[in-house]
PDB file of C-alpha atoms and ligand atoms in Angstrom:
ATOM      1  CA  MET A   1      -4.498  -6.906 -17.940  1.00 67.00           C
ATOM      2  CA  ASP A   2      -7.105  -4.727 -19.632  1.00 66.00           C
ATOM      3  CA  TYR A   3      -8.757  -2.421 -17.164  1.00 71.00           C
ATOM      4  CA  ILE A   4     -12.348  -3.156 -18.108  1.00 64.00           C
ATOM      5  CA  GLN A   5     -15.006  -2.080 -15.636  1.00 67.00           C
ATOM      6  CA  PRO A   6     -17.179  -3.081 -13.921  1.00 73.00           C
ATOM      7  CA  LEU A   7     -15.174  -5.360 -11.670  1.00 91.00           C
ATOM      8  CA  LYS A   8     -16.716  -8.088  -9.557  1.00 94.00           C
ATOM      9  CA  TRP A   9     -16.599  -6.217  -6.258  1.00 97.00           C
ATOM     10  CA  ALA A  10     -13.720  -3.736  -6.009  1.00 97.00           C
ATOM     11  CA  GLY A  11     -15.172  -0.232  -6.341  1.00 97.00           C
ATOM     12  CA  LYS A  12     -18.628  -1.504  -7.268  1.00 95.00           C
ATOM     13  CA  LYS A  13     -19.792   1.449  -5.226  1.00 97.00           C
ATOM     14  CA  ILE A  14     -17.641   4.578  -5.098  1.00 97.00           C
ATOM     15  CA  CYS A  15     -18.432   7.411  -2.648  1.00 98.00           C
ATOM     16  CA  ARG A  16     -16.856  10.650  -3.839  1.00 98.00           C
ATOM     17  CA  TYR A  17     -16.080  13.691  -1.711  1.00 98.00           C
ATOM     18  CA  HIS A  18     -14.572  17.044  -2.511  1.00 98.00           C
ATOM     19  CA  GLU A  19     -13.078  17.427   0.959  1.00 98.00           C
ATOM     20  CA  ILE A  20     -13.123  15.004   3.857  1.00 98.00           C
ATOM     21  CA  ASP A  21     -11.161  14.575   7.086  1.00 98.00           C
ATOM     22  CA  SER A  22      -9.665  11.262   5.947  1.00 98.00           C
ATOM     23  CA  THR A  23     -10.974   8.680   3.484  1.00 98.00           C
ATOM     24  CA  ASN A  24      -9.891   5.977   5.978  1.00 98.00           C
ATOM     25  CA  MET A  25     -12.023   7.597   8.666  1.00 98.00           C
ATOM     26  CA  GLU A  26     -15.032   7.953   6.349  1.00 98.00           C
ATOM     27  CA  ALA A  27     -14.678   4.347   5.142  1.00 98.00           C
ATOM     28  CA  ARG A  28     -14.591   3.249   8.772  1.00 98.00           C
ATOM     29  CA  ARG A  29     -17.772   5.231   9.542  1.00 98.00           C
ATOM     30  CA  LEU A  30     -19.473   3.600   6.546  1.00 98.00           C
ATOM     31  CA  ALA A  31     -18.225   0.143   7.531  1.00 98.00           C
ATOM     32  CA  GLU A  32     -19.722   0.644  10.998  1.00 98.00           C
ATOM     33  CA  VAL A  33     -23.157   1.034   9.355  1.00 98.00           C
ATOM     34  CA  ASP A  34     -22.690  -2.138   7.304  1.00 96.00           C
ATOM     35  CA  GLU A  35     -21.376  -0.746   4.028  1.00 98.00           C
ATOM     36  CA  ALA A  36     -20.360  -3.613   1.737  1.00 98.00           C
ATOM     37  CA  HIS A  37     -17.034  -5.278   0.946  1.00 98.00           C
ATOM     38  CA  GLY A  38     -15.372  -3.427  -1.931  1.00 98.00           C
ATOM     39  CA  THR A  39     -16.960   0.001  -1.364  1.00 98.00           C
ATOM     40  CA  VAL A  40     -14.484   2.802  -2.070  1.00 98.00           C
ATOM     41  CA  VAL A  41     -14.267   6.310  -0.609  1.00 98.00           C
ATOM     42  CA  VAL A  42     -12.284   8.820  -2.666  1.00 98.00           C
ATOM     43  CA  ALA A  43     -11.654  12.523  -2.001  1.00 98.00           C
ATOM     44  CA  GLU A  44     -10.075  15.471  -3.783  1.00 98.00           C
ATOM     45  CA  SER A  45      -8.505  16.571  -0.519  1.00 98.00           C
ATOM     46  CA  GLN A  46      -8.191  15.370   3.076  1.00 98.00           C
ATOM     47  CA  THR A  47      -7.953  17.753   6.016  1.00 98.00           C
ATOM     48  CA  SER A  48      -6.556  15.032   8.339  1.00 98.00           C
ATOM     49  CA  GLY A  49      -4.922  12.561   5.936  1.00 98.00           C
ATOM     50  CA  ARG A  50      -3.285   9.871   8.053  1.00 97.00           C
ATOM     51  CA  GLY A  51      -0.053   7.989   7.481  1.00 96.00           C
ATOM     52  CA  ARG A  52       1.566   5.009   9.167  1.00 92.00           C
ATOM     53  CA  ARG A  53       2.978   5.271  12.682  1.00 87.00           C
ATOM     54  CA  GLY A  54       0.674   8.193  13.542  1.00 91.00           C
ATOM     55  CA  ARG A  55       2.168  10.467  10.905  1.00 92.00           C
ATOM     56  CA  ARG A  56       0.241  12.998   8.789  1.00 94.00           C
ATOM     57  CA  TRP A  57      -0.300  12.334   5.093  1.00 96.00           C
ATOM     58  CA  ASN A  58       0.009  15.382   2.872  1.00 93.00           C
ATOM     59  CA  SER A  59      -3.207  15.390   0.746  1.00 96.00           C
ATOM     60  CA  THR A  60      -3.348  18.648  -1.192  1.00 94.00           C
ATOM     61  CA  GLU A  61      -6.504  19.230  -3.238  1.00 97.00           C
ATOM     62  CA  GLY A  62      -6.295  17.595  -6.654  1.00 95.00           C
ATOM     63  CA  ALA A  63      -2.615  16.634  -6.249  1.00 97.00           C
ATOM     64  CA  GLY A  64      -3.095  12.922  -5.853  1.00 98.00           C
ATOM     65  CA  LEU A  65      -5.348   9.930  -5.630  1.00 98.00           C
ATOM     66  CA  TRP A  66      -6.515   9.581  -2.033  1.00 98.00           C
ATOM     67  CA  PHE A  67      -8.847   6.674  -1.440  1.00 98.00           C
ATOM     68  CA  SER A  68      -9.864   3.863   0.903  1.00 98.00           C
ATOM     69  CA  MET A  69     -11.625   0.565   0.405  1.00 98.00           C
ATOM     70  CA  ILE A  70     -13.736  -1.465   2.831  1.00 98.00           C
ATOM     71  CA  LEU A  71     -12.750  -5.149   2.964  1.00 98.00           C
ATOM     72  CA  ARG A  72     -14.668  -7.863   4.774  1.00 98.00           C
ATOM     73  CA  PRO A  73     -12.587 -11.003   4.309  1.00 98.00           C
ATOM     74  CA  ASP A  74     -13.699 -14.192   6.015  1.00 97.00           C
ATOM     75  CA  ILE A  75     -10.229 -14.975   7.360  1.00 98.00           C
ATOM     76  CA  LEU A  76      -8.487 -15.121  10.713  1.00 98.00           C
ATOM     77  CA  PRO A  77      -6.958 -11.782  11.821  1.00 97.00           C
ATOM     78  CA  GLU A  78      -3.408 -13.156  11.510  1.00 96.00           C
ATOM     79  CA  TYR A  79      -3.875 -13.421   7.725  1.00 97.00           C
ATOM     80  CA  ALA A  80      -4.798  -9.744   7.372  1.00 96.00           C
ATOM     81  CA  PRO A  81      -1.448  -7.878   7.658  1.00 94.00           C
ATOM     82  CA  ALA A  82      -0.136  -9.367   4.393  1.00 96.00           C
ATOM     83  CA  LEU A  83      -2.997  -7.642   2.546  1.00 97.00           C
ATOM     84  CA  THR A  84      -0.992  -4.449   2.733  1.00 96.00           C
ATOM     85  CA  LEU A  85       1.757  -6.149   0.659  1.00 97.00           C
ATOM     86  CA  VAL A  86      -0.908  -7.434  -1.724  1.00 98.00           C
ATOM     87  CA  ALA A  87      -2.073  -3.833  -2.140  1.00 98.00           C
ATOM     88  CA  ALA A  88       1.509  -2.680  -2.781  1.00 98.00           C
ATOM     89  CA  MET A  89       1.794  -5.315  -5.504  1.00 98.00           C
ATOM     90  CA  ALA A  90      -1.451  -4.090  -7.104  1.00 98.00           C
ATOM     91  CA  VAL A  91      -0.477  -0.402  -7.025  1.00 98.00           C
ATOM     92  CA  THR A  92       2.975  -1.198  -8.425  1.00 98.00           C
ATOM     93  CA  LYS A  93       1.474  -3.029 -11.390  1.00 98.00           C
ATOM     94  CA  ALA A  94      -1.085  -0.288 -12.031  1.00 98.00           C
ATOM     95  CA  VAL A  95       1.526   2.491 -11.816  1.00 98.00           C
ATOM     96  CA  GLU A  96       3.886   0.599 -14.129  1.00 97.00           C
ATOM     97  CA  ARG A  97       1.126   0.126 -16.712  1.00 96.00           C
ATOM     98  CA  MET A  98      -0.166   3.701 -16.492  1.00 96.00           C
ATOM     99  CA  THR A  99       3.152   5.573 -16.442  1.00 97.00           C
ATOM    100  CA  GLY A 100       5.587   3.315 -18.290  1.00 96.00           C
ATOM    101  CA  THR A 101       8.036   3.809 -15.402  1.00 95.00           C
ATOM    102  CA  LYS A 102       9.648   1.057 -13.312  1.00 94.00           C
ATOM    103  CA  PRO A 103       8.411   1.488  -9.769  1.00 96.00           C
ATOM    104  CA  GLY A 104       9.951  -0.412  -6.896  1.00 97.00           C
ATOM    105  CA  ILE A 105       8.669  -1.476  -3.495  1.00 96.00           C
ATOM    106  CA  LYS A 106      10.376  -0.514  -0.261  1.00 95.00           C
ATOM    107  CA  TRP A 107       9.314  -3.252   2.112  1.00 94.00           C
ATOM    108  CA  PRO A 108       6.616  -3.657   3.189  1.00 94.00           C
ATOM    109  CA  ASN A 109       4.460  -1.357   1.096  1.00 92.00           C
ATOM    110  CA  ASP A 110       5.967   1.977   0.040  1.00 95.00           C
ATOM    111  CA  LEU A 111       6.049   2.557  -3.690  1.00 97.00           C
ATOM    112  CA  VAL A 112       9.216   4.251  -4.874  1.00 97.00           C
ATOM    113  CA  LEU A 113      10.242   6.019  -8.094  1.00 97.00           C
ATOM    114  CA  SER A 114      13.750   7.429  -8.594  1.00 95.00           C
ATOM    115  CA  GLY A 115      14.565   6.651  -4.974  1.00 94.00           C
ATOM    116  CA  LYS A 116      11.617   8.685  -3.645  1.00 96.00           C
ATOM    117  CA  LYS A 117       8.269   7.673  -2.186  1.00 96.00           C
ATOM    118  CA  VAL A 118       5.293   8.125  -4.502  1.00 98.00           C
ATOM    119  CA  CYS A 119       2.626   6.125  -2.662  1.00 98.00           C
ATOM    120  CA  GLY A 120       1.820   5.081   0.892  1.00 97.00           C
ATOM    121  CA  ILE A 121      -0.618   2.471   2.176  1.00 97.00           C
ATOM    122  CA  LEU A 122      -2.339   2.468   5.558  1.00 97.00           C
ATOM    123  CA  THR A 123      -4.314  -0.627   6.542  1.00 97.00           C
ATOM    124  CA  GLU A 124      -6.520  -0.542   9.628  1.00 97.00           C
ATOM    125  CA  MET A 125      -8.476  -3.462  11.025  1.00 97.00           C
ATOM    126  CA  ASN A 126     -11.447  -3.784  13.379  1.00 98.00           C
ATOM    127  CA  VAL A 127     -11.625  -7.174  15.065  1.00 98.00           C
ATOM    128  CA  GLY A 128     -14.571  -8.323  17.208  1.00 96.00           C
ATOM    129  CA  GLN A 129     -15.166 -11.498  19.204  1.00 95.00           C
ATOM    130  CA  ASP A 130     -16.169 -13.340  16.029  1.00 94.00           C
ATOM    131  CA  GLY A 131     -13.098 -12.262  14.095  1.00 97.00           C
ATOM    132  CA  ILE A 132     -12.501  -9.501  11.557  1.00 98.00           C
ATOM    133  CA  LYS A 133     -15.400  -7.027  11.314  1.00 98.00           C
ATOM    134  CA  TYR A 134     -13.754  -5.039   8.541  1.00 98.00           C
ATOM    135  CA  ILE A 135     -10.437  -3.848   7.203  1.00 98.00           C
ATOM    136  CA  ILE A 136      -9.890  -0.366   5.776  1.00 98.00           C
ATOM    137  CA  LEU A 137      -7.273  -0.238   3.070  1.00 98.00           C
ATOM    138  CA  GLY A 138      -6.146   3.355   2.507  1.00 98.00           C
ATOM    139  CA  ILE A 139      -3.983   4.273  -0.475  1.00 98.00           C
ATOM    140  CA  GLY A 140      -2.411   7.645  -1.221  1.00 98.00           C
ATOM    141  CA  ILE A 141      -0.656   8.182  -4.553  1.00 98.00           C
ATOM    142  CA  ASN A 142       1.033  11.503  -5.349  1.00 98.00           C
ATOM    143  CA  VAL A 143       0.071  12.187  -8.969  1.00 98.00           C
ATOM    144  CA  LYS A 144       0.535  15.867  -9.918  1.00 98.00           C
ATOM    145  CA  ALA A 145       3.721  17.913  -9.670  1.00 96.00           C
ATOM    146  CA  GLN A 146       3.623  19.661  -6.308  1.00 95.00           C
ATOM    147  CA  GLU A 147       5.738  21.244  -3.620  1.00 95.00           C
ATOM    148  CA  PHE A 148       6.041  18.859  -0.719  1.00 95.00           C
ATOM    149  CA  PRO A 149       6.363  20.024   2.891  1.00 93.00           C
ATOM    150  CA  MET A 150       9.982  20.692   3.849  1.00 94.00           C
ATOM    151  CA  GLU A 151      10.319  17.593   6.040  1.00 93.00           C
ATOM    152  CA  ILE A 152       9.542  15.213   3.126  1.00 94.00           C
ATOM    153  CA  ALA A 153      10.765  17.304   0.186  1.00 95.00           C
ATOM    154  CA  ASP A 154      13.877  15.127  -0.257  1.00 95.00           C
ATOM    155  CA  ILE A 155      12.114  11.787  -0.076  1.00 95.00           C
ATOM    156  CA  ALA A 156       8.779  12.365  -1.846  1.00 96.00           C
ATOM    157  CA  THR A 157       7.854  12.511  -5.507  1.00 97.00           C
ATOM    158  CA  ALA A 158       4.768  12.314  -7.745  1.00 98.00           C
ATOM    159  CA  LEU A 159       3.963  10.256 -10.848  1.00 98.00           C
ATOM    160  CA  GLU A 160       3.870  13.243 -13.214  1.00 98.00           C
ATOM    161  CA  MET A 161       7.226  14.429 -11.852  1.00 97.00           C
ATOM    162  CA  GLU A 162       8.719  11.098 -12.959  1.00 97.00           C
ATOM    163  CA  CYS A 163       7.049  10.395 -16.323  1.00 95.00           C
ATOM    164  CA  ASN A 164       6.515  12.792 -19.173  1.00 86.00           C
ATOM    165  CA  LYS A 165       2.771  12.517 -19.452  1.00 95.00           C
ATOM    166  CA  LYS A 166      -0.476  13.470 -17.774  1.00 97.00           C
ATOM    167  CA  ILE A 167      -1.966  10.786 -15.581  1.00 98.00           C
ATOM    168  CA  SER A 168      -5.740  10.632 -15.177  1.00 97.00           C
ATOM    169  CA  ARG A 169      -6.531   9.984 -11.529  1.00 98.00           C
ATOM    170  CA  GLU A 170      -9.819   8.376 -12.603  1.00 96.00           C
ATOM    171  CA  GLN A 171      -8.028   5.878 -14.852  1.00 96.00           C
ATOM    172  CA  LEU A 172      -5.395   5.288 -12.208  1.00 97.00           C
ATOM    173  CA  LEU A 173      -8.116   4.438  -9.677  1.00 97.00           C
ATOM    174  CA  ALA A 174      -9.704   2.010 -12.155  1.00 96.00           C
ATOM    175  CA  ALA A 175      -6.304   0.397 -12.772  1.00 97.00           C
ATOM    176  CA  VAL A 176      -5.480   0.002  -9.077  1.00 98.00           C
ATOM    177  CA  LEU A 177      -8.920  -1.468  -8.337  1.00 97.00           C
ATOM    178  CA  ALA A 178      -8.603  -3.986 -11.172  1.00 97.00           C
ATOM    179  CA  GLU A 179      -5.119  -5.074 -10.093  1.00 97.00           C
ATOM    180  CA  PHE A 180      -6.165  -5.243  -6.448  1.00 98.00           C
ATOM    181  CA  GLU A 181      -9.190  -7.417  -7.192  1.00 97.00           C
ATOM    182  CA  TYR A 182      -6.906  -9.797  -9.096  1.00 96.00           C
ATOM    183  CA  PHE A 183      -4.131 -10.037  -6.458  1.00 97.00           C
ATOM    184  CA  TYR A 184      -6.598 -10.142  -3.547  1.00 98.00           C
ATOM    185  CA  GLU A 185      -8.277 -13.178  -5.091  1.00 97.00           C
ATOM    186  CA  GLN A 186      -4.894 -14.834  -5.557  1.00 97.00           C
ATOM    187  CA  TYR A 187      -4.103 -14.202  -1.892  1.00 98.00           C
ATOM    188  CA  MET A 188      -7.454 -15.626  -0.788  1.00 98.00           C
ATOM    189  CA  GLN A 189      -6.774 -18.866  -2.691  1.00 98.00           C
ATOM    190  CA  THR A 190      -3.765 -19.759  -0.549  1.00 98.00           C
ATOM    191  CA  LEU A 191      -3.919 -17.273   2.364  1.00 98.00           C
ATOM    192  CA  ASP A 192      -0.316 -16.435   1.724  1.00 98.00           C
ATOM    193  CA  MET A 193       1.803 -14.581  -0.823  1.00 98.00           C
ATOM    194  CA  SER A 194       3.017 -17.714  -2.604  1.00 98.00           C
ATOM    195  CA  LEU A 195       1.217 -16.961  -5.906  1.00 98.00           C
ATOM    196  CA  MET A 196       2.828 -13.503  -6.153  1.00 98.00           C
ATOM    197  CA  LEU A 197       6.010 -14.021  -4.182  1.00 97.00           C
ATOM    198  CA  GLU A 198       8.371 -14.097  -7.153  1.00 97.00           C
ATOM    199  CA  GLU A 199       6.705 -11.030  -8.673  1.00 97.00           C
ATOM    200  CA  TYR A 200       6.854  -9.050  -5.399  1.00 97.00           C
ATOM    201  CA  ASN A 201      10.532  -9.879  -4.920  1.00 97.00           C
ATOM    202  CA  LYS A 202      11.255  -8.653  -8.469  1.00 97.00           C
ATOM    203  CA  TYR A 203      10.037  -5.190  -7.467  1.00 97.00           C
ATOM    204  CA  LEU A 204      11.594  -5.241  -4.001  1.00 96.00           C
ATOM    205  CA  LEU A 205      14.178  -2.447  -3.866  1.00 95.00           C
ATOM    206  CA  ASN A 206      15.703  -3.778  -0.652  1.00 93.00           C
ATOM    207  CA  LEU A 207      16.608  -7.106  -2.287  1.00 95.00           C
ATOM    208  CA  ASP A 208      20.261  -8.000  -1.684  1.00 95.00           C
ATOM    209  CA  LYS A 209      20.870  -4.559  -0.152  1.00 93.00           C
ATOM    210  CA  GLN A 210      22.212  -3.779   3.251  1.00 93.00           C
ATOM    211  CA  VAL A 211      19.429  -2.695   5.629  1.00 93.00           C
ATOM    212  CA  ARG A 212      19.233  -1.479   9.182  1.00 92.00           C
ATOM    213  CA  VAL A 213      16.550  -3.278  11.168  1.00 92.00           C
ATOM    214  CA  LEU A 214      15.013  -1.038  13.843  1.00 90.00           C
ATOM    215  CA  ASP A 215      14.070  -3.771  16.303  1.00 89.00           C
ATOM    216  CA  PRO A 216      12.794  -2.501  19.682  1.00 87.00           C
ATOM    217  CA  GLN A 217      15.117  -5.111  21.267  1.00 88.00           C
ATOM    218  CA  GLY A 218      18.099  -3.489  19.565  1.00 90.00           C
ATOM    219  CA  ALA A 219      18.881  -2.275  16.032  1.00 92.00           C
ATOM    220  CA  TYR A 220      21.142  -4.316  13.757  1.00 92.00           C
ATOM    221  CA  GLU A 221      22.276  -4.478  10.136  1.00 93.00           C
ATOM    222  CA  GLY A 222      22.013  -7.261   7.601  1.00 94.00           C
ATOM    223  CA  ILE A 223      21.325  -8.039   3.946  1.00 95.00           C
ATOM    224  CA  ALA A 224      17.676  -8.245   2.804  1.00 95.00           C
ATOM    225  CA  ARG A 225      17.042 -11.486   0.895  1.00 97.00           C
ATOM    226  CA  GLY A 226      13.402 -11.008  -0.138  1.00 97.00           C
ATOM    227  CA  ILE A 227      10.070 -11.789   1.487  1.00 97.00           C
ATOM    228  CA  ASN A 228       8.740 -15.200   2.482  1.00 97.00           C
ATOM    229  CA  SER A 229       5.209 -16.411   1.789  1.00 97.00           C
ATOM    230  CA  THR A 230       3.799 -14.696   4.878  1.00 96.00           C
ATOM    231  CA  GLY A 231       5.200 -11.338   3.757  1.00 96.00           C
ATOM    232  CA  GLU A 232       8.007 -11.186   6.308  1.00 96.00           C
ATOM    233  CA  LEU A 233      11.330  -9.743   5.139  1.00 96.00           C
ATOM    234  CA  LEU A 234      14.194 -12.211   5.345  1.00 96.00           C
ATOM    235  CA  VAL A 235      17.335 -10.520   6.599  1.00 96.00           C
ATOM    236  CA  GLU A 236      20.671 -12.314   6.550  1.00 96.00           C
ATOM    237  CA  ARG A 237      22.799 -11.574   9.568  1.00 95.00           C
ATOM    238  CA  GLU A 238      26.015 -13.434  10.305  1.00 94.00           C
ATOM    239  CA  GLY A 239      24.949 -16.313   8.046  1.00 93.00           C
ATOM    240  CA  GLU A 240      21.537 -16.662   9.687  1.00 96.00           C
ATOM    241  CA  LEU A 241      18.209 -15.721   8.045  1.00 96.00           C
ATOM    242  CA  ILE A 242      15.914 -13.724  10.325  1.00 95.00           C
ATOM    243  CA  ALA A 243      12.238 -13.225   9.359  1.00 95.00           C
ATOM    244  CA  ILE A 244      11.181  -9.643  10.081  1.00 93.00           C
ATOM    245  CA  ASN A 245       7.553  -8.773  10.763  1.00 89.00           C
ATOM    246  CA  SER A 246       6.400  -5.340   9.567  1.00 79.00           C
ATOM    247  CA  GLY A 247       4.059  -4.838  12.539  1.00 73.00           C
ATOM    248  CA  GLU A 248       6.952  -5.018  14.975  1.00 70.00           C
ATOM    249  CA  VAL A 249       9.989  -3.497  13.333  1.00 74.00           C
ATOM    250  CA  SER A 250      10.859  -1.133  10.526  1.00 80.00           C
ATOM    251  CA  VAL A 251      13.730  -1.280   8.117  1.00 86.00           C
ATOM    252  CA  ARG A 252      15.891   1.509   6.706  1.00 81.00           C
ATOM    253  CA  GLY A 253      18.313   1.540   3.846  1.00 77.00           C
ATOM    254  CA  ILE A 254      21.866   2.300   4.779  1.00 68.00           C
ATOM    255  CA  TYR A 255      22.243   4.939   2.063  1.00 64.00           C
ATOM    256  CA  GLY A 256      19.319   7.308   1.487  1.00 66.00           C
ATOM    257  CA  TYR A 257      15.614   6.611   1.740  1.00 69.00           C
ATOM    258  CA  VAL A 258      15.578   3.071   0.330  1.00 66.00           C
TER     259      VAL A 258
HETATM  260  C1  LIG B   1       2.040   5.987   4.822  1.00 95.50           C
HETATM  261  O1  LIG B   1       2.340   6.596   5.853  1.00 95.50           O
HETATM  262  O2  LIG B   1       2.913   5.630   4.020  1.00 95.50           O
HETATM  263  C2  LIG B   1       0.604   5.631   4.542  1.00 95.50           C
HETATM  264  C3  LIG B   1      -0.125   6.769   3.900  1.00 95.50           C
HETATM  265  C4  LIG B   1      -1.569   6.443   3.543  1.00 95.50           C
HETATM  266  C5  LIG B   1      -2.299   7.645   3.009  1.00 95.50           C
HETATM  267  C6  LIG B   1      -3.676   7.320   2.501  1.00 95.50           C
HETATM  268  S1  LIG B   1      -4.410   8.639   1.605  1.00 95.50           S
HETATM  269  C7  LIG B   1      -5.937   7.821   1.595  1.00 95.50           C
HETATM  270  C8  LIG B   1      -6.098   7.178   2.953  1.00 95.50           C
HETATM  271  N1  LIG B   1      -6.692   8.105   3.897  1.00 95.50           N
HETATM  272  C9  LIG B   1      -5.848   8.417   4.876  1.00 95.50           C
HETATM  273  O3  LIG B   1      -6.098   9.207   5.821  1.00 95.50           O
HETATM  274  N2  LIG B   1      -4.684   7.774   4.719  1.00 95.50           N
HETATM  275  C10 LIG B   1      -4.709   6.925   3.548  1.00 95.50           C
END
């Protein structure tokens, strides 16, 4: 894919900030005052960058690409969670094209290089009585070489720490937006992952690996066999395939981060 701008809707309007609390929070504020589908908020640094499961997201000034996009899909709320896997697919493709490295996906949506996390995705949804009001898709990609906080130093990396070239954050943003527009439209055609299922599973680092499923009903181990068309991870346990939903449980590798 050639990353030719302008795209149809992704990033048609880009709001840029030097410092902000969180691009997800700013995108949400804009969405509340009717900002359009596809509008992007990007910042050099975030003072309260947010990660999944209430964690903090390290967002040092200039060290990465921190951005969020407003989505207003006309779909039922149950079709929304898979969009985070669609985004992972888009970022993976963009990173592969821009860096020449082979990124992998740790289900459902962490992007991994050399066994370490390089990108995280946080999707937040606001649903009203008439369905989805908006979705905020937040993406954080570590780009520049940096010292990570002690608690993530062993499991985090950055694009320039893994490939021997400078990566323009502006071009990376353009690449991710182009790939996302493409995969989002594929998803909207079928309302499932079927058109990108094979591709996603090719990048899935958990594939055929032993995983530990942290189910609130009780943790267990099994072999990951790829995702199904709704984005659930299929885990084989005692000859039975169990479909794991990312909203309910998380999955850990048995050895190391992946
Ligand atoms: C994760 O925990 O893996 C998700 C991290 C998501 C971080 C991004 S950075 C841009 C956007 N703004 C935020 O506050 N969080 C997301």
